Amino acid sequence: MSFLVGAQEASGRAPRPPGVFAPLNYGMVSDTLHRSAMPEPRHLGFLALLGIRAIVVLSPTGPTPDLARWAADAGVVVVHPQTVTVGKSTSLSEAAAAEVVSLLLSGSLPPPVLVACPSGRYRTGVVVGCLRKLQHWNTASTVDEFRRFAEGRAWRTKNSSKCST
């Protein structure tokens, strides 16, 4: 009996196939919504394993050529809302964040859906944070989830005092 067979029997699930890697900052928001950094070619097998059918790309440049090609071949819907670039920083405007949240809530995208930005931290975190507030999460829990994905960056010290509970 090999180690993998033993692992399968012990957990009741098959082990992840070799060569299947989750994108950076991957997380499951709900059964039908996932979040991550922008998927690279090595992550496409993971997205296929999840059965991702739509991707919301929160990036000024849109999906990478590899992601766009994979999505077209797999019949995955790609949505690229407008982002705002100021100097070297790119962010979502309030209107763009509201547009993405409305799109996710409308049911017009086939689930499961992936929301991704280049790092999977800030723009994705803002959208997920808005959804959490609509789910009636308290502010402290919403900010805590945002912080976990922001990985201790300067946001914590600069902005944590701006969030009230």
PDB file of C-alpha atoms in Angstrom:
ATOM      1  CA  MET A   1       0.000   0.000   0.000  1.00  0.00           C
ATOM      2  CA  SER A   2       1.492   3.349  -0.997  1.00  0.00           C
ATOM      3  CA  PHE A   3       1.345   6.459   1.147  1.00  0.00           C
ATOM      4  CA  LEU A   4      -1.166   8.080  -1.234  1.00  0.00           C
ATOM      5  CA  VAL A   5      -3.517   5.122  -1.151  1.00  0.00           C
ATOM      6  CA  GLY A   6      -3.344   5.112   2.653  1.00  0.00           C
ATOM      7  CA  ALA A   7      -4.039   8.853   2.724  1.00  0.00           C
ATOM      8  CA  GLN A   8      -7.040   8.389   0.475  1.00  0.00           C
ATOM      9  CA  GLU A   9      -8.480   5.652   2.646  1.00  0.00           C
ATOM     10  CA  ALA A  10      -7.846   7.513   5.892  1.00  0.00           C
ATOM     11  CA  SER A  11      -9.455  10.794   4.827  1.00  0.00           C
ATOM     12  CA  GLY A  12     -12.167   9.376   2.586  1.00  0.00           C
ATOM     13  CA  ARG A  13     -11.070  11.761  -0.176  1.00  0.00           C
ATOM     14  CA  ALA A  14      -8.651  11.324  -3.025  1.00  0.00           C
ATOM     15  CA  PRO A  15      -5.433  13.308  -2.618  1.00  0.00           C
ATOM     16  CA  ARG A  16      -4.950  16.379  -4.808  1.00  0.00           C
ATOM     17  CA  PRO A  17      -3.543  15.410  -8.199  1.00  0.00           C
ATOM     18  CA  PRO A  18       0.172  16.157  -8.616  1.00  0.00           C
ATOM     19  CA  GLY A  19       0.953  19.489 -10.240  1.00  0.00           C
ATOM     20  CA  VAL A  20      -2.273  21.194  -9.118  1.00  0.00           C
ATOM     21  CA  PHE A  21      -1.510  24.403  -7.228  1.00  0.00           C
ATOM     22  CA  ALA A  22      -3.841  26.994  -5.717  1.00  0.00           C
ATOM     23  CA  PRO A  23      -3.182  30.633  -6.659  1.00  0.00           C
ATOM     24  CA  LEU A  24      -1.604  32.882  -4.059  1.00  0.00           C
ATOM     25  CA  ASN A  25      -4.017  34.208  -1.422  1.00  0.00           C
ATOM     26  CA  TYR A  26      -6.629  31.644  -2.430  1.00  0.00           C
ATOM     27  CA  GLY A  27      -9.657  31.427  -0.183  1.00  0.00           C
ATOM     28  CA  MET A  28     -13.187  30.106  -0.336  1.00  0.00           C
ATOM     29  CA  VAL A  29     -15.658  32.909   0.418  1.00  0.00           C
ATOM     30  CA  SER A  30     -18.714  30.655   0.017  1.00  0.00           C
ATOM     31  CA  ASP A  31     -19.659  27.456  -1.786  1.00  0.00           C
ATOM     32  CA  THR A  32     -20.000  29.420  -5.028  1.00  0.00           C
ATOM     33  CA  LEU A  33     -17.447  32.221  -4.570  1.00  0.00           C
ATOM     34  CA  HIS A  34     -13.653  32.029  -4.372  1.00  0.00           C
ATOM     35  CA  ARG A  35     -10.918  34.668  -4.124  1.00  0.00           C
ATOM     36  CA  SER A  36      -7.245  34.749  -5.052  1.00  0.00           C
ATOM     37  CA  ALA A  37      -4.349  36.541  -6.651  1.00  0.00           C
ATOM     38  CA  MET A  38      -4.308  36.563 -10.440  1.00  0.00           C
ATOM     39  CA  PRO A  39      -4.017  32.920 -11.555  1.00  0.00           C
ATOM     40  CA  GLU A  40      -0.867  31.941 -13.433  1.00  0.00           C
ATOM     41  CA  PRO A  41      -0.566  29.020 -15.864  1.00  0.00           C
ATOM     42  CA  ARG A  42       0.390  26.606 -13.063  1.00  0.00           C
ATOM     43  CA  HIS A  43      -2.905  27.424 -11.272  1.00  0.00           C
ATOM     44  CA  LEU A  44      -5.265  26.691 -14.149  1.00  0.00           C
ATOM     45  CA  GLY A  45      -5.569  23.012 -13.249  1.00  0.00           C
ATOM     46  CA  PHE A  46      -6.730  24.048  -9.776  1.00  0.00           C
ATOM     47  CA  LEU A  47      -9.375  26.351 -11.238  1.00  0.00           C
ATOM     48  CA  ALA A  48     -10.544  23.511 -13.478  1.00  0.00           C
ATOM     49  CA  LEU A  49     -10.679  21.180 -10.467  1.00  0.00           C
ATOM     50  CA  LEU A  50     -12.884  23.729  -8.662  1.00  0.00           C
ATOM     51  CA  GLY A  51     -15.108  23.953 -11.722  1.00  0.00           C
ATOM     52  CA  ILE A  52     -14.723  27.752 -11.935  1.00  0.00           C
ATOM     53  CA  ARG A  53     -17.164  29.064 -14.535  1.00  0.00           C
ATOM     54  CA  ALA A  54     -16.649  32.832 -14.176  1.00  0.00           C
ATOM     55  CA  ILE A  55     -13.739  35.074 -13.172  1.00  0.00           C
ATOM     56  CA  VAL A  56     -13.984  38.717 -12.121  1.00  0.00           C
ATOM     57  CA  VAL A  57     -10.595  40.297 -12.874  1.00  0.00           C
ATOM     58  CA  LEU A  58      -9.868  43.386 -10.745  1.00  0.00           C
ATOM     59  CA  SER A  59      -6.787  44.564 -12.590  1.00  0.00           C
ATOM     60  CA  PRO A  60      -6.095  47.617 -14.744  1.00  0.00           C
ATOM     61  CA  THR A  61      -4.715  45.428 -17.527  1.00  0.00           C
ATOM     62  CA  GLY A  62      -7.363  42.710 -17.484  1.00  0.00           C
ATOM     63  CA  PRO A  63      -6.656  38.988 -17.562  1.00  0.00           C
ATOM     64  CA  THR A  64      -3.249  37.717 -18.572  1.00  0.00           C
ATOM     65  CA  PRO A  65      -3.046  36.217 -22.073  1.00  0.00           C
ATOM     66  CA  ASP A  66      -2.704  32.710 -20.575  1.00  0.00           C
ATOM     67  CA  LEU A  67      -5.751  33.181 -18.350  1.00  0.00           C
ATOM     68  CA  ALA A  68      -7.805  34.664 -21.205  1.00  0.00           C
ATOM     69  CA  ARG A  69      -6.863  31.763 -23.515  1.00  0.00           C
ATOM     70  CA  TRP A  70      -7.657  29.136 -20.857  1.00  0.00           C
ATOM     71  CA  ALA A  71     -10.972  30.814 -20.049  1.00  0.00           C
ATOM     72  CA  ALA A  72     -11.972  30.965 -23.732  1.00  0.00           C
ATOM     73  CA  ASP A  73     -11.040  27.311 -24.251  1.00  0.00           C
ATOM     74  CA  ALA A  74     -12.862  26.213 -21.066  1.00  0.00           C
ATOM     75  CA  GLY A  75     -15.972  28.343 -21.662  1.00  0.00           C
ATOM     76  CA  VAL A  76     -15.285  30.434 -18.546  1.00  0.00           C
ATOM     77  CA  VAL A  77     -16.844  33.913 -18.469  1.00  0.00           C
ATOM     78  CA  VAL A  78     -14.313  36.680 -17.752  1.00  0.00           C
ATOM     79  CA  VAL A  79     -15.497  40.056 -16.467  1.00  0.00           C
ATOM     80  CA  HIS A  80     -13.110  43.002 -16.249  1.00  0.00           C
ATOM     81  CA  PRO A  81     -14.644  45.977 -14.411  1.00  0.00           C
ATOM     82  CA  GLN A  82     -13.019  49.402 -14.531  1.00  0.00           C
ATOM     83  CA  THR A  83     -10.294  50.120 -11.976  1.00  0.00           C
ATOM     84  CA  VAL A  84      -8.761  53.464 -11.053  1.00  0.00           C
ATOM     85  CA  THR A  85      -5.025  54.122 -11.355  1.00  0.00           C
ATOM     86  CA  VAL A  86      -3.532  57.068  -9.468  1.00  0.00           C
ATOM     87  CA  GLY A  87       0.238  57.349  -9.864  1.00  0.00           C
ATOM     88  CA  LYS A  88       1.685  53.908  -9.138  1.00  0.00           C
ATOM     89  CA  SER A  89      -1.363  52.765  -7.175  1.00  0.00           C
ATOM     90  CA  THR A  90      -4.400  51.015  -8.597  1.00  0.00           C
ATOM     91  CA  SER A  91      -7.626  50.767  -6.649  1.00  0.00           C
ATOM     92  CA  LEU A  92     -11.327  50.280  -7.070  1.00  0.00           C
ATOM     93  CA  SER A  93     -13.533  53.314  -7.008  1.00  0.00           C
ATOM     94  CA  GLU A  94     -16.588  53.126  -4.787  1.00  0.00           C
ATOM     95  CA  ALA A  95     -18.723  52.870  -7.930  1.00  0.00           C
ATOM     96  CA  ALA A  96     -16.609  50.009  -9.324  1.00  0.00           C
ATOM     97  CA  ALA A  97     -16.765  48.107  -6.027  1.00  0.00           C
ATOM     98  CA  ALA A  98     -20.546  48.554  -5.949  1.00  0.00           C
ATOM     99  CA  GLU A  99     -20.759  47.363  -9.573  1.00  0.00           C
ATOM    100  CA  VAL A 100     -18.788  44.195  -8.789  1.00  0.00           C
ATOM    101  CA  VAL A 101     -20.831  43.449  -5.659  1.00  0.00           C
ATOM    102  CA  SER A 102     -24.072  43.984  -7.615  1.00  0.00           C
ATOM    103  CA  LEU A 103     -22.820  41.702 -10.377  1.00  0.00           C
ATOM    104  CA  LEU A 104     -21.950  38.971  -7.862  1.00  0.00           C
ATOM    105  CA  LEU A 105     -25.329  39.269  -6.139  1.00  0.00           C
ATOM    106  CA  SER A 106     -27.339  39.421  -9.374  1.00  0.00           C
ATOM    107  CA  GLY A 107     -26.830  35.764 -10.197  1.00  0.00           C
ATOM    108  CA  SER A 108     -25.921  36.657 -13.771  1.00  0.00           C
ATOM    109  CA  LEU A 109     -22.514  34.953 -13.520  1.00  0.00           C
ATOM    110  CA  PRO A 110     -22.471  31.166 -13.624  1.00  0.00           C
ATOM    111  CA  PRO A 111     -21.151  29.752 -10.342  1.00  0.00           C
ATOM    112  CA  PRO A 112     -18.641  29.024  -9.049  1.00  0.00           C
ATOM    113  CA  VAL A 113     -17.025  32.439  -9.476  1.00  0.00           C
ATOM    114  CA  LEU A 114     -13.451  33.538  -8.761  1.00  0.00           C
ATOM    115  CA  VAL A 115     -12.672  37.156  -7.834  1.00  0.00           C
ATOM    116  CA  ALA A 116      -8.999  37.952  -8.471  1.00  0.00           C
ATOM    117  CA  CYS A 117      -6.641  40.917  -8.465  1.00  0.00           C
ATOM    118  CA  PRO A 118      -2.856  40.909  -8.968  1.00  0.00           C
ATOM    119  CA  SER A 119      -2.037  40.187  -5.308  1.00  0.00           C
ATOM    120  CA  GLY A 120      -5.371  38.849  -4.093  1.00  0.00           C
ATOM    121  CA  ARG A 121      -5.183  41.291  -1.219  1.00  0.00           C
ATOM    122  CA  TYR A 122      -6.632  44.753  -1.545  1.00  0.00           C
ATOM    123  CA  ARG A 123      -9.111  45.053  -4.426  1.00  0.00           C
ATOM    124  CA  THR A 124     -10.328  41.510  -3.889  1.00  0.00           C
ATOM    125  CA  GLY A 125     -10.444  42.176  -0.142  1.00  0.00           C
ATOM    126  CA  VAL A 126     -12.590  45.278  -0.625  1.00  0.00           C
ATOM    127  CA  VAL A 127     -15.144  43.329  -2.670  1.00  0.00           C
ATOM    128  CA  VAL A 128     -15.209  40.445  -0.187  1.00  0.00           C
ATOM    129  CA  GLY A 129     -15.460  42.934   2.700  1.00  0.00           C
ATOM    130  CA  CYS A 130     -18.511  44.550   1.082  1.00  0.00           C
ATOM    131  CA  LEU A 131     -20.117  41.139   0.674  1.00  0.00           C
ATOM    132  CA  ARG A 132     -19.360  40.301   4.308  1.00  0.00           C
ATOM    133  CA  LYS A 133     -21.090  43.486   5.460  1.00  0.00           C
ATOM    134  CA  LEU A 134     -24.131  42.526   3.380  1.00  0.00           C
ATOM    135  CA  GLN A 135     -24.015  39.151   5.156  1.00  0.00           C
ATOM    136  CA  HIS A 136     -24.250  41.112   8.423  1.00  0.00           C
ATOM    137  CA  TRP A 137     -20.735  40.289   9.587  1.00  0.00           C
ATOM    138  CA  ASN A 138     -19.605  42.705  12.264  1.00  0.00           C
ATOM    139  CA  THR A 139     -16.929  45.191  11.272  1.00  0.00           C
ATOM    140  CA  ALA A 140     -14.240  43.619  13.458  1.00  0.00           C
ATOM    141  CA  SER A 141     -14.652  40.209  11.755  1.00  0.00           C
ATOM    142  CA  THR A 142     -14.720  41.790   8.297  1.00  0.00           C
ATOM    143  CA  VAL A 143     -11.547  43.791   8.980  1.00  0.00           C
ATOM    144  CA  ASP A 144      -9.870  40.742  10.526  1.00  0.00           C
ATOM    145  CA  GLU A 145     -10.492  38.700   7.369  1.00  0.00           C
ATOM    146  CA  PHE A 146      -9.167  41.573   5.240  1.00  0.00           C
ATOM    147  CA  ARG A 147      -6.039  41.788   7.406  1.00  0.00           C
ATOM    148  CA  ARG A 148      -5.327  38.059   7.164  1.00  0.00           C
ATOM    149  CA  PHE A 149      -5.187  38.302   3.380  1.00  0.00           C
ATOM    150  CA  ALA A 150      -3.299  41.623   3.446  1.00  0.00           C
ATOM    151  CA  GLU A 151      -0.476  39.770   5.263  1.00  0.00           C
ATOM    152  CA  GLY A 152       0.561  42.446   7.699  1.00  0.00           C
ATOM    153  CA  ARG A 153       1.293  45.092   5.114  1.00  0.00           C
ATOM    154  CA  ALA A 154       1.323  48.786   5.958  1.00  0.00           C
ATOM    155  CA  TRP A 155      -2.478  48.830   5.639  1.00  0.00           C
ATOM    156  CA  ARG A 156      -2.796  47.509   9.182  1.00  0.00           C
ATOM    157  CA  THR A 157      -1.075  50.386  10.877  1.00  0.00           C
ATOM    158  CA  LYS A 158      -2.222  53.117   8.499  1.00  0.00           C
ATOM    159  CA  ASN A 159      -5.906  52.213   8.199  1.00  0.00           C
ATOM    160  CA  SER A 160      -6.960  50.025  11.091  1.00  0.00           C
ATOM    161  CA  SER A 161      -7.886  53.054  13.188  1.00  0.00           C
ATOM    162  CA  LYS A 162     -10.263  54.215  10.409  1.00  0.00           C
ATOM    163  CA  CYS A 163     -12.485  51.153  10.798  1.00  0.00           C
ATOM    164  CA  SER A 164     -15.080  51.349  13.525  1.00  0.00           C
ATOM    165  CA  THR A 165     -16.921  48.444  15.090  1.00  0.00           C
TER     166      THR A 165
END
